[in-house]
């Protein structure tokens, strides 16, 4: 394709280090679409004849069906997807093929193809996130009243509802979707027609190709357009943050599935056994989601480091932009699908959760609050009195609401029998009815709002 200037061909090592076809063949659909839009524009602008454009367009369709049926051939001599397609086009339609590359360069071509690929990846992430959200709000609605321990420092802190806990992840996924949406809106300008770096002298119509390819309009600076990979980093950063959320949920699944917690039974379909210990059921899918987050963060770092310090405009380093994005997108897709299935099909052991909340003195704050409200004791003093009650309960091996009134009165005589109504875990969660709090009534409201915004029935 560029042999004219050269006396000798590239060495074997040059061919190998230069070849991106092993991975950029993933761009073939976008590459064909962009070429179709480009040639239609060239014809409309009378830069190529209608007959040549027709010949090229039919040839491109034929190549698309070949790729679809047999895959994209990998010939390192042809470097990348752009040259692979053009070379096949030349075989199919002869010299007319040579007119396709008028007023274009592989630099604007690859930027356009890659943007379109990343745009699809953003749409796929959004759809997968929506599925996860539906699962979260469905399970949260089922468990608006199920009491479990809420933790800080992974120590039992206060009782919460399982629905509230699941809806915390719904909030994270809402931010994830909004990050992908922001990134998509920012991405959506077409680089095509920026040519190598400076634009072109041919009378092209950039609005026409932008519109044909689903962009909002053309990019405004050709140097920026061929050297911008912000869209790929925006995608990766949104993907990385999303993967962190998935990893935290996965971590909770791993913990909750352990025998020591026993809060959940993971679906068999997302677990594996051990080859040596017959009793084991391992949460491998959750662990891999946790692991994949590390690789997605790594991919993000990789591209940022590749881009750092590159002068304008295109440099070949930028060919390395694709593997991290492709890898991260594959891992994110899998992670989202795995977590959606896990949330959909996990069995929650609500008896164990409630028992754990009752066991962990989770209502100690409620006792302190009761002393403040009902006995008019300053909170700091109430905190101290409650601490003594917890110590006594620990010594007697009892829950707080199983302590004798006489024993409580011995700690502070202002305590009376009404205190027991505050010490149950149900009373505790019901009391936390501040906006966004864990009370079942609050959780039901948030679930209803979420269902409405997801277009689910209420
Ligand atoms: N395969 C190249 C890439 O992915 C296409 C652009 C090549 N441009 C060039 N000037 N050599 O970046």
Short mmCIF file of C-alpha atoms and ligand atoms in Angstrom, two decimals:
data_model
loop_
_atom_site.label_atom_id
_atom_site.label_comp_id
_atom_site.label_asym_id
_atom_site.label_seq_id
_atom_site.Cartn_x
_atom_site.Cartn_y
_atom_site.Cartn_z
CA UNK A 1 0.00 0.00 0.00
CA UNK A 2 2.92 2.33 0.57
CA UNK A 3 5.63 0.49 -1.42
CA UNK A 4 6.32 3.32 -3.89
CA UNK A 5 8.87 5.09 -1.72
CA UNK A 6 10.75 1.97 -0.60
CA UNK A 7 13.55 -0.01 -2.25
CA UNK A 8 13.36 -2.98 0.14
CA UNK A 9 10.53 -4.58 2.12
CA UNK A 10 10.19 -4.62 5.91
CA UNK A 11 12.10 -7.20 7.97
CA UNK A 12 10.27 -10.03 9.64
CA UNK A 13 10.48 -8.25 12.97
CA UNK A 14 9.10 -5.03 11.44
CA UNK A 15 6.16 -6.92 9.99
CA UNK A 16 5.42 -8.57 13.31
CA UNK A 17 5.72 -5.50 15.52
CA UNK A 18 3.68 -3.45 13.05
CA UNK A 19 0.80 -5.86 12.59
CA UNK A 20 -2.40 -4.91 14.38
CA UNK A 21 -4.65 -7.20 12.37
CA UNK A 22 -4.61 -9.90 15.09
CA UNK A 23 -6.66 -7.56 17.29
CA UNK A 24 -8.03 -4.73 15.16
CA UNK A 25 -9.94 -7.19 13.01
CA UNK A 26 -12.56 -6.71 15.74
CA UNK A 27 -13.26 -3.34 14.05
CA UNK A 28 -14.31 -4.86 10.73
CA UNK A 29 -18.00 -3.95 10.91
CA UNK A 30 -17.23 -0.34 11.79
CA UNK A 31 -14.55 -0.21 9.09
CA UNK A 32 -16.98 -1.36 6.39
CA UNK A 33 -19.71 1.02 7.57
CA UNK A 34 -17.32 3.97 7.58
CA UNK A 35 -16.03 3.08 4.10
CA UNK A 36 -19.58 2.82 2.79
CA UNK A 37 -20.41 6.25 4.20
CA UNK A 38 -17.19 7.67 2.81
CA UNK A 39 -17.68 6.36 -0.73
CA UNK A 40 -21.32 7.49 -0.83
CA UNK A 41 -20.12 10.97 0.12
CA UNK A 42 -17.33 10.91 -2.50
CA UNK A 43 -19.96 10.10 -5.13
CA UNK A 44 -22.40 12.73 -3.90
CA UNK A 45 -19.60 15.30 -4.08
CA UNK A 46 -18.59 14.04 -7.54
CA UNK A 47 -15.09 13.24 -6.26
CA UNK A 48 -15.53 9.73 -7.66
CA UNK A 49 -17.96 8.69 -10.37
CA UNK A 50 -21.29 7.13 -9.50
CA UNK A 51 -20.23 3.91 -11.30
CA UNK A 52 -16.99 3.55 -9.36
CA UNK A 53 -18.79 4.26 -6.10
CA UNK A 54 -21.39 1.62 -6.91
CA UNK A 55 -18.67 -0.91 -7.75
CA UNK A 56 -16.83 -0.14 -4.50
CA UNK A 57 -20.00 -0.33 -2.43
CA UNK A 58 -20.99 -3.72 -3.85
CA UNK A 59 -17.46 -4.95 -3.22
CA UNK A 60 -17.60 -3.78 0.40
CA UNK A 61 -20.90 -5.60 0.95
CA UNK A 62 -19.36 -8.75 -0.43
CA UNK A 63 -16.34 -8.43 1.89
CA UNK A 64 -18.68 -7.98 4.83
CA UNK A 65 -20.43 -11.26 4.03
CA UNK A 66 -17.08 -12.99 3.64
CA UNK A 67 -15.90 -11.72 7.03
CA UNK A 68 -19.22 -12.70 8.55
CA UNK A 69 -19.01 -16.22 7.16
CA UNK A 70 -15.29 -17.02 7.39
CA UNK A 71 -13.80 -14.44 9.76
CA UNK A 72 -11.19 -11.83 8.88
CA UNK A 73 -7.99 -13.27 7.36
CA UNK A 74 -4.83 -12.43 9.28
CA UNK A 75 -1.98 -11.50 6.98
CA UNK A 76 0.71 -9.53 8.77
CA UNK A 77 1.90 -8.04 5.49
CA UNK A 78 -1.42 -6.23 5.31
CA UNK A 79 -0.83 -4.73 8.78
CA UNK A 80 -4.34 -3.87 9.86
CA UNK A 81 -8.05 -4.14 9.18
CA UNK A 82 -8.02 -1.11 6.89
CA UNK A 83 -5.39 -2.48 4.51
CA UNK A 84 -6.81 -6.00 4.72
CA UNK A 85 -10.17 -4.77 3.51
CA UNK A 86 -8.74 -2.49 0.85
CA UNK A 87 -6.52 -5.26 -0.50
CA UNK A 88 -9.47 -7.65 -0.72
CA UNK A 89 -11.48 -4.91 -2.43
CA UNK A 90 -8.74 -4.55 -5.04
CA UNK A 91 -8.85 -8.31 -5.67
CA UNK A 92 -12.61 -8.15 -6.07
CA UNK A 93 -13.21 -4.99 -8.09
CA UNK A 94 -9.85 -4.04 -9.57
CA UNK A 95 -8.44 -0.51 -9.94
CA UNK A 96 -11.68 1.26 -8.90
CA UNK A 97 -10.85 0.10 -5.36
CA UNK A 98 -7.95 2.54 -5.39
CA UNK A 99 -10.43 5.45 -5.40
CA UNK A 100 -11.92 4.61 -1.99
CA UNK A 101 -8.96 6.06 -0.11
CA UNK A 102 -9.36 9.49 -1.75
CA UNK A 103 -9.61 12.30 0.84
CA UNK A 104 -9.06 9.94 3.74
CA UNK A 105 -6.19 8.45 5.73
CA UNK A 106 -5.93 5.48 8.00
CA UNK A 107 -5.56 8.05 10.77
CA UNK A 108 -9.09 9.43 10.50
CA UNK A 109 -10.32 6.00 9.46
CA UNK A 110 -9.09 4.25 12.61
CA UNK A 111 -10.26 7.09 14.86
CA UNK A 112 -13.74 6.81 13.31
CA UNK A 113 -13.90 3.01 13.47
CA UNK A 114 -12.67 2.91 17.04
CA UNK A 115 -15.12 5.58 18.18
CA UNK A 116 -17.98 3.62 16.69
CA UNK A 117 -16.76 0.44 18.40
CA UNK A 118 -16.45 2.18 21.76
CA UNK A 119 -19.89 3.75 21.30
CA UNK A 120 -21.35 0.26 20.89
CA UNK A 121 -19.46 -0.89 23.98
CA UNK A 122 -20.98 2.00 25.95
CA UNK A 123 -24.45 1.02 24.76
CA UNK A 124 -23.81 -2.60 25.70
CA UNK A 125 -22.63 -1.59 29.18
CA UNK A 126 -25.72 0.54 29.63
CA UNK A 127 -28.06 -2.31 28.67
CA UNK A 128 -26.22 -4.76 30.93
CA UNK A 129 -26.34 -2.27 33.80
CA UNK A 130 -30.07 -1.88 33.29
CA UNK A 131 -30.52 -5.64 33.64
CA UNK A 132 -28.53 -5.58 36.88
CA UNK A 133 -30.64 -2.68 38.14
CA UNK A 134 -33.85 -4.57 37.48
CA UNK A 135 -32.51 -7.52 39.43
CA UNK A 136 -31.45 -5.29 42.32
CA UNK A 137 -34.75 -3.46 42.66
CA UNK A 138 -36.75 -6.68 42.32
CA UNK A 139 -34.83 -8.39 45.11
CA UNK A 140 -34.83 -5.21 47.19
CA UNK A 141 -38.62 -5.01 46.90
CA UNK A 142 -38.92 -8.63 48.10
CA UNK A 143 -36.71 -7.84 51.08
CA UNK A 144 -37.80 -4.36 52.14
CA UNK A 145 -38.60 -5.81 55.61
CA UNK A 146 -35.84 -8.40 55.94
CA UNK A 147 -33.55 -7.41 58.79
CA UNK A 148 -29.81 -7.97 58.63
CA UNK A 149 -26.85 -6.52 60.46
CA UNK A 150 -25.48 -3.34 58.95
CA UNK A 151 -21.71 -3.13 59.25
CA UNK A 152 -19.00 -0.58 59.70
CA UNK A 153 -15.43 -1.93 59.91
CA UNK A 154 -17.20 -5.25 59.17
CA UNK A 155 -18.37 -5.13 62.79
CA UNK A 156 -22.09 -5.31 63.45
CA UNK A 157 -23.18 -1.69 63.71
CA UNK A 158 -26.94 -1.21 63.43
CA UNK A 159 -29.70 -3.34 61.97
CA UNK A 160 -30.58 -2.49 58.37
CA UNK A 161 -32.89 -4.06 55.86
CA UNK A 162 -31.59 -6.27 53.07
CA UNK A 163 -33.64 -4.20 50.65
CA UNK A 164 -31.78 -1.10 51.77
CA UNK A 165 -28.44 -2.82 51.33
CA UNK A 166 -29.30 -3.95 47.79
CA UNK A 167 -30.58 -0.49 46.89
CA UNK A 168 -27.18 0.94 47.82
CA UNK A 169 -25.83 -0.94 44.79
CA UNK A 170 -28.69 0.39 42.70
CA UNK A 171 -27.44 3.90 43.47
CA UNK A 172 -23.93 2.94 42.33
CA UNK A 173 -25.26 1.54 39.06
CA UNK A 174 -27.23 4.73 38.50
CA UNK A 175 -24.02 6.73 38.65
CA UNK A 176 -22.34 4.19 36.37
CA UNK A 177 -25.03 4.59 33.75
CA UNK A 178 -24.80 8.33 33.96
CA UNK A 179 -21.01 8.17 33.47
CA UNK A 180 -21.41 6.05 30.33
CA UNK A 181 -24.10 8.43 29.07
CA UNK A 182 -21.86 11.46 29.62
CA UNK A 183 -18.97 9.75 27.88
CA UNK A 184 -21.17 8.78 24.96
CA UNK A 185 -22.43 12.31 24.45
CA UNK A 186 -18.87 13.66 24.49
CA UNK A 187 -17.63 10.98 22.08
CA UNK A 188 -20.20 11.51 19.41
CA UNK A 189 -18.42 13.66 16.82
CA UNK A 190 -17.07 12.15 13.62
CA UNK A 191 -13.32 12.33 12.91
CA UNK A 192 -13.85 11.15 9.31
CA UNK A 193 -12.57 13.73 6.83
CA UNK A 194 -9.78 14.93 9.12
CA UNK A 195 -7.59 12.85 6.81
CA UNK A 196 -3.97 12.30 7.91
CA UNK A 197 -3.81 15.31 10.25
CA UNK A 198 -4.49 18.54 8.37
CA UNK A 199 -7.79 17.98 6.59
CA UNK A 200 -8.03 17.60 2.81
CA UNK A 201 -8.15 19.69 -0.34
CA UNK A 202 -10.99 17.62 -1.81
CA UNK A 203 -14.46 19.16 -1.55
CA UNK A 204 -15.76 16.61 0.96
CA UNK A 205 -18.99 16.83 2.97
CA UNK A 206 -18.18 15.91 6.54
CA UNK A 207 -21.71 16.49 7.77
CA UNK A 208 -22.95 13.84 5.39
CA UNK A 209 -20.59 11.11 6.64
CA UNK A 210 -21.10 12.16 10.27
CA UNK A 211 -24.84 11.81 9.90
CA UNK A 212 -24.64 8.50 8.05
CA UNK A 213 -22.55 7.03 10.88
CA UNK A 214 -24.82 8.22 13.69
CA UNK A 215 -22.62 11.07 14.91
CA UNK A 216 -24.03 14.42 16.02
CA UNK A 217 -21.66 16.23 13.64
CA UNK A 218 -18.01 16.39 12.56
CA UNK A 219 -15.07 17.07 14.89
CA UNK A 220 -13.78 20.62 14.73
CA UNK A 221 -10.01 20.27 14.65
CA UNK A 222 -8.32 17.74 12.40
CA UNK A 223 -5.14 17.51 14.51
CA UNK A 224 -7.15 16.77 17.62
CA UNK A 225 -9.50 14.42 15.80
CA UNK A 226 -6.81 12.00 14.63
CA UNK A 227 -4.90 12.04 17.90
CA UNK A 228 -7.76 12.10 20.42
CA UNK A 229 -8.34 8.93 22.41
CA UNK A 230 -10.17 10.62 25.28
CA UNK A 231 -13.30 8.74 24.28
CA UNK A 232 -11.54 5.43 24.87
CA UNK A 233 -10.21 6.61 28.23
CA UNK A 234 -13.64 7.97 29.19
CA UNK A 235 -15.04 4.54 28.43
CA UNK A 236 -12.31 2.80 30.40
CA UNK A 237 -12.65 5.10 33.39
CA UNK A 238 -16.40 4.56 33.48
CA UNK A 239 -15.80 0.83 33.06
CA UNK A 240 -13.19 0.82 35.82
CA UNK A 241 -15.47 2.58 38.26
CA UNK A 242 -18.33 0.26 37.35
CA UNK A 243 -16.06 -2.74 37.84
CA UNK A 244 -15.14 -1.48 41.32
CA UNK A 245 -18.81 -1.49 42.24
CA UNK A 246 -19.26 -4.98 40.85
CA UNK A 247 -16.18 -6.09 42.75
CA UNK A 248 -17.53 -4.75 46.04
CA UNK A 249 -20.82 -6.54 45.51
CA UNK A 250 -18.92 -9.69 44.54
CA UNK A 251 -16.85 -9.41 47.70
CA UNK A 252 -20.01 -9.25 49.80
CA UNK A 253 -21.37 -12.29 48.00
CA UNK A 254 -18.17 -14.20 48.77
CA UNK A 255 -18.36 -13.20 52.43
CA UNK A 256 -22.06 -13.85 52.80
CA UNK A 257 -21.75 -17.27 51.15
CA UNK A 258 -19.09 -18.45 53.59
CA UNK A 259 -20.29 -20.93 56.23
CA UNK A 260 -19.37 -18.45 58.97
CA UNK A 261 -21.90 -15.93 57.67
CA UNK A 262 -24.37 -18.24 55.95
CA UNK A 263 -26.41 -15.26 54.72
CA UNK A 264 -26.87 -16.58 51.18
CA UNK A 265 -26.82 -19.67 49.07
CA UNK A 266 -25.31 -18.84 45.69
CA UNK A 267 -26.92 -20.34 42.60
CA UNK A 268 -25.29 -23.68 41.66
CA UNK A 269 -25.02 -22.35 38.13
CA UNK A 270 -22.54 -19.71 39.32
CA UNK A 271 -20.48 -21.87 41.67
CA UNK A 272 -17.95 -24.65 41.31
CA UNK A 273 -16.94 -27.65 43.38
CA UNK A 274 -13.56 -28.75 44.62
CA UNK A 275 -11.72 -31.68 43.08
CA UNK A 276 -10.56 -32.84 46.51
CA UNK A 277 -13.04 -31.53 49.11
CA UNK A 278 -16.50 -32.89 48.28
CA UNK A 279 -18.34 -30.56 50.67
CA UNK A 280 -17.14 -27.39 48.94
CA UNK A 281 -19.18 -25.02 46.86
CA UNK A 282 -16.95 -22.18 45.78
CA UNK A 283 -18.10 -18.69 44.74
CA UNK A 284 -15.77 -18.62 41.73
CA UNK A 285 -17.91 -16.34 39.56
CA UNK A 286 -17.98 -13.69 42.29
CA UNK A 287 -14.25 -14.08 42.89
CA UNK A 288 -13.53 -13.67 39.19
CA UNK A 289 -15.65 -10.52 39.02
CA UNK A 290 -13.55 -9.23 41.92
CA UNK A 291 -10.41 -10.24 40.03
CA UNK A 292 -11.53 -8.78 36.71
CA UNK A 293 -11.86 -5.34 38.30
CA UNK A 294 -8.09 -5.34 38.74
CA UNK A 295 -7.57 -6.09 35.07
CA UNK A 296 -10.02 -3.38 33.99
CA UNK A 297 -8.27 -0.81 36.17
CA UNK A 298 -4.99 -2.07 34.67
CA UNK A 299 -6.31 -1.58 31.13
CA UNK A 300 -7.30 1.99 32.00
CA UNK A 301 -3.85 2.72 33.35
CA UNK A 302 -2.26 1.11 30.29
CA UNK A 303 -4.00 3.41 27.82
CA UNK A 304 -3.41 6.52 29.92
CA UNK A 305 0.29 5.73 30.06
CA UNK A 306 0.36 5.07 26.30
CA UNK A 307 -1.16 8.47 25.58
CA UNK A 308 0.89 10.44 28.07
CA UNK A 309 3.47 12.62 26.34
CA UNK A 310 2.49 11.86 22.71
CA UNK A 311 3.00 14.88 20.45
CA UNK A 312 0.29 15.89 17.96
CA UNK A 313 -0.93 14.30 15.83
CA UNK A 314 -1.02 10.53 15.23
CA UNK A 315 1.84 8.37 16.51
CA UNK A 316 2.04 4.63 16.05
CA UNK A 317 2.00 4.14 19.82
CA UNK A 318 -1.69 4.80 19.44
CA UNK A 319 -2.16 1.48 17.69
CA UNK A 320 -1.77 0.04 21.20
CA UNK A 321 -4.99 1.78 22.23
CA UNK A 322 -7.17 -1.12 21.17
CA UNK A 323 -6.09 -4.21 23.16
CA UNK A 324 -6.77 -2.66 26.59
CA UNK A 325 -10.18 -1.40 25.49
CA UNK A 326 -11.15 -4.72 23.92
CA UNK A 327 -9.96 -6.62 26.98
CA UNK A 328 -11.74 -4.35 29.43
CA UNK A 329 -14.98 -4.42 27.42
CA UNK A 330 -15.01 -8.23 27.34
CA UNK A 331 -14.34 -8.45 31.06
CA UNK A 332 -16.95 -5.83 31.91
CA UNK A 333 -19.62 -7.58 29.81
CA UNK A 334 -18.94 -10.86 31.58
CA UNK A 335 -18.83 -9.27 35.01
CA UNK A 336 -22.12 -7.45 34.52
CA UNK A 337 -23.83 -10.58 33.24
CA UNK A 338 -22.47 -12.67 36.12
CA UNK A 339 -23.53 -10.19 38.79
CA UNK A 340 -27.01 -9.78 37.30
CA UNK A 341 -27.55 -13.56 37.37
CA UNK A 342 -26.15 -13.75 40.87
CA UNK A 343 -28.52 -11.09 42.17
CA UNK A 344 -31.45 -12.66 40.30
CA UNK A 345 -30.91 -16.20 41.61
CA UNK A 346 -29.21 -16.00 45.00
CA UNK A 347 -31.23 -17.43 47.89
CA UNK A 348 -31.15 -15.12 50.92
CA UNK A 349 -31.20 -16.83 54.31
CA UNK A 350 -33.16 -14.13 56.09
CA UNK A 351 -33.36 -16.13 59.35
CA UNK A 352 -29.57 -16.21 59.61
CA UNK A 353 -29.38 -12.52 58.79
CA UNK A 354 -31.93 -11.60 61.45
CA UNK A 355 -30.26 -13.83 64.04
CA UNK A 356 -26.91 -12.19 63.29
CA UNK A 357 -28.44 -8.74 63.73
CA UNK A 358 -29.96 -9.83 67.06
CA UNK A 359 -26.73 -11.38 68.25
CA UNK A 360 -24.44 -8.43 67.60
CA UNK A 361 -25.93 -5.84 70.06
CA UNK A 362 -26.95 -4.00 66.91
CA UNK A 363 -29.65 -2.09 68.79
CA UNK A 364 -27.24 -0.49 71.27
CA UNK A 365 -27.68 2.86 69.51
CA UNK A 366 -31.43 2.47 69.92
CA UNK A 367 -30.98 2.04 73.67
CA UNK A 368 -28.86 5.19 73.79
CA UNK A 369 -31.40 7.08 71.65
CA UNK A 370 -34.20 5.86 73.95
CA UNK A 371 -32.35 7.19 76.99
CA UNK A 372 -32.05 10.56 75.25
CA UNK A 373 -35.66 10.78 74.12
CA UNK A 374 -37.50 9.08 76.98
CA UNK A 375 -35.26 9.82 79.98
CA UNK A 376 -33.84 13.18 78.83
CA UNK A 377 -30.26 12.03 79.33
CA UNK A 378 -27.53 13.80 77.26
CA UNK A 379 -26.34 11.56 74.41
CA UNK A 380 -22.75 11.21 75.69
CA UNK A 381 -24.00 9.95 79.07
CA UNK A 382 -26.54 7.70 77.36
CA UNK A 383 -23.69 6.27 75.27
CA UNK A 384 -21.81 5.41 78.46
CA UNK A 385 -24.83 3.80 80.14
CA UNK A 386 -25.48 1.75 77.01
CA UNK A 387 -21.87 0.60 76.96
CA UNK A 388 -22.36 -0.80 80.46
CA UNK A 389 -25.53 -2.58 79.36
CA UNK A 390 -23.69 -4.17 76.42
CA UNK A 391 -20.89 -5.28 78.75
CA UNK A 392 -23.45 -6.87 81.08
CA UNK A 393 -25.23 -8.60 78.19
CA UNK A 394 -21.87 -9.92 77.00
CA UNK A 395 -21.05 -11.25 80.49
CA UNK A 396 -24.45 -12.91 80.78
CA UNK A 397 -24.25 -14.21 77.20
CA UNK A 398 -27.59 -12.60 76.33
CA UNK A 399 -29.06 -10.27 73.73
CA UNK A 400 -29.78 -6.72 74.90
CA UNK A 401 -33.54 -7.23 74.92
CA UNK A 402 -33.12 -10.37 77.06
CA UNK A 403 -31.58 -8.47 80.00
CA UNK A 404 -33.67 -8.35 83.20
CA UNK A 405 -35.24 -4.98 83.93
CA UNK A 406 -33.73 -5.12 87.43
CA UNK A 407 -30.25 -5.48 85.93
CA UNK A 408 -30.86 -2.55 83.60
CA UNK A 409 -32.18 -0.45 86.47
CA UNK A 410 -29.07 -1.28 88.45
CA UNK A 411 -27.06 0.39 85.68
CA UNK A 412 -29.36 3.42 85.56
CA UNK A 413 -32.60 3.71 87.51
CA UNK A 414 -34.18 5.97 84.88
CA UNK A 415 -34.60 2.92 82.61
CA UNK A 416 -38.11 1.41 82.69
CA UNK A 417 -39.99 -1.41 80.94
CA UNK A 418 -40.86 0.74 77.90
CA UNK A 419 -37.23 0.34 76.82
CA UNK A 420 -37.90 -3.17 75.50
CA UNK A 421 -39.97 -1.82 72.62
CA UNK A 422 -36.88 0.04 71.38
CA UNK A 423 -34.54 -2.93 71.64
CA UNK A 424 -35.99 -5.18 68.94
CA UNK A 425 -34.33 -5.12 65.52
CA UNK A 426 -37.67 -4.45 63.83
CA UNK A 427 -38.29 -1.40 66.00
CA UNK A 428 -34.76 -0.27 65.26
CA UNK A 429 -35.09 -0.34 61.46
CA UNK A 430 -38.62 1.07 61.52
CA UNK A 431 -37.35 4.03 63.53
CA UNK A 432 -34.78 4.99 60.88
CA UNK A 433 -37.34 6.54 58.59
CA UNK A 434 -35.38 9.65 57.68
CA UNK A 435 -35.22 10.25 53.92
CA UNK A 436 -32.87 7.65 52.45
CA UNK A 437 -32.85 5.68 55.72
CA UNK A 438 -33.23 1.93 56.18
CA UNK A 439 -36.87 1.84 57.37
CA UNK A 440 -38.96 -0.58 55.27
CA UNK A 441 -41.31 2.26 54.41
CA UNK A 442 -38.39 4.31 53.02
CA UNK A 443 -36.98 1.34 51.11
CA UNK A 444 -40.37 0.66 49.53
CA UNK A 445 -40.55 4.26 48.36
CA UNK A 446 -37.08 4.17 46.82
CA UNK A 447 -37.86 0.84 45.14
CA UNK A 448 -41.09 2.23 43.71
CA UNK A 449 -39.27 5.26 42.30
CA UNK A 450 -36.55 3.05 40.83
CA UNK A 451 -39.10 0.70 39.26
CA UNK A 452 -40.84 3.65 37.73
CA UNK A 453 -37.67 5.07 36.21
CA UNK A 454 -36.82 1.60 34.82
CA UNK A 455 -40.28 1.33 33.27
CA UNK A 456 -41.18 -1.62 35.54
CA UNK A 457 -44.68 -2.15 36.91
CA UNK A 458 -45.41 -1.01 40.43
N1 LIG B 1 -3.36 0.26 12.44
C1 LIG B 1 -3.22 1.65 12.73
C2 LIG B 1 -3.73 1.95 14.13
O1 LIG B 1 -4.44 1.18 14.66
C3 LIG B 1 -3.98 2.48 11.75
C4 LIG B 1 -3.44 3.85 11.55
C5 LIG B 1 -2.15 3.79 10.85
N2 LIG B 1 -1.70 5.07 10.52
C6 LIG B 1 -0.45 5.32 10.13
N3 LIG B 1 -0.13 6.53 9.89
N4 LIG B 1 0.43 4.37 10.04
O2 LIG B 1 -3.39 2.95 14.72
#
